Amino acid sequence: PMTLPDRFIDHNTQDAQYREAGLDATAIAATALHALGLEQGTQPLLKATIGPKA
């Protein structure tokens, strides 16, 4: 599960706060890839697993 950390997040823009908490799009995608057993930077493997673009 991805949750807010149990610490104070400094006042900033929403995007910056999500990034600091590790809940921005990049972190979410990396966590999903890790859960699937794939690592960031394995795009050819991901495309081979999912199949060609329709």
Coordinates of C-alpha atoms in Angstrom, one line a residue:
P1 CA 0.0 0.0 0.0
M2 CA 1.1 3.6 -0.7
T3 CA 0.2 6.0 2.1
L4 CA 1.3 9.4 3.3
P5 CA 4.4 9.1 5.5
D6 CA 4.0 9.6 9.2
R7 CA 5.9 12.8 9.3
F8 CA 5.4 16.5 8.6
I9 CA 5.3 17.5 4.9
D10 CA 6.5 21.1 4.4
H11 CA 4.1 23.7 3.0
N12 CA 4.4 23.8 -0.8
T13 CA 2.4 23.2 -3.9
Q14 CA 0.3 20.0 -4.1
D15 CA 2.6 18.6 -6.7
A16 CA 5.7 19.2 -4.6
Q17 CA 4.1 17.7 -1.5
Y18 CA 3.1 14.6 -3.4
R19 CA 6.6 14.3 -4.8
E20 CA 8.1 14.7 -1.3
A21 CA 5.8 12.0 0.1
G22 CA 6.6 9.6 -2.7
L23 CA 3.1 9.7 -4.1
D24 CA 3.6 11.4 -7.4
A25 CA 3.0 9.7 -10.8
T26 CA 6.6 8.6 -11.1
A27 CA 6.7 6.9 -7.7
I28 CA 3.3 5.3 -8.3
A29 CA 4.4 3.8 -11.6
A30 CA 7.7 2.6 -10.1
T31 CA 5.8 0.9 -7.3
A32 CA 3.4 -0.8 -9.7
L33 CA 6.3 -2.0 -11.9
H34 CA 8.1 -3.3 -8.8
A35 CA 5.0 -5.1 -7.7
L36 CA 4.8 -6.8 -11.1
G37 CA 8.4 -7.9 -10.9
L38 CA 9.6 -5.3 -13.5
E39 CA 12.1 -2.6 -12.8
Q40 CA 12.1 0.9 -14.2
G41 CA 13.9 1.1 -17.5
T42 CA 12.6 -2.3 -18.7
Q43 CA 10.2 -0.8 -21.2
P44 CA 10.9 -3.4 -24.0
L45 CA 10.1 -6.2 -21.5
L46 CA 6.9 -4.3 -20.5
K47 CA 5.9 -4.0 -24.1
A48 CA 6.7 -7.6 -24.8
T49 CA 4.6 -8.7 -21.8
I50 CA 1.6 -6.5 -22.7
G51 CA 1.8 -6.9 -26.4
P52 CA 2.0 -4.5 -29.4
K53 CA 0.0 -1.3 -29.4
A54 CA -3.3 -1.7 -31.2

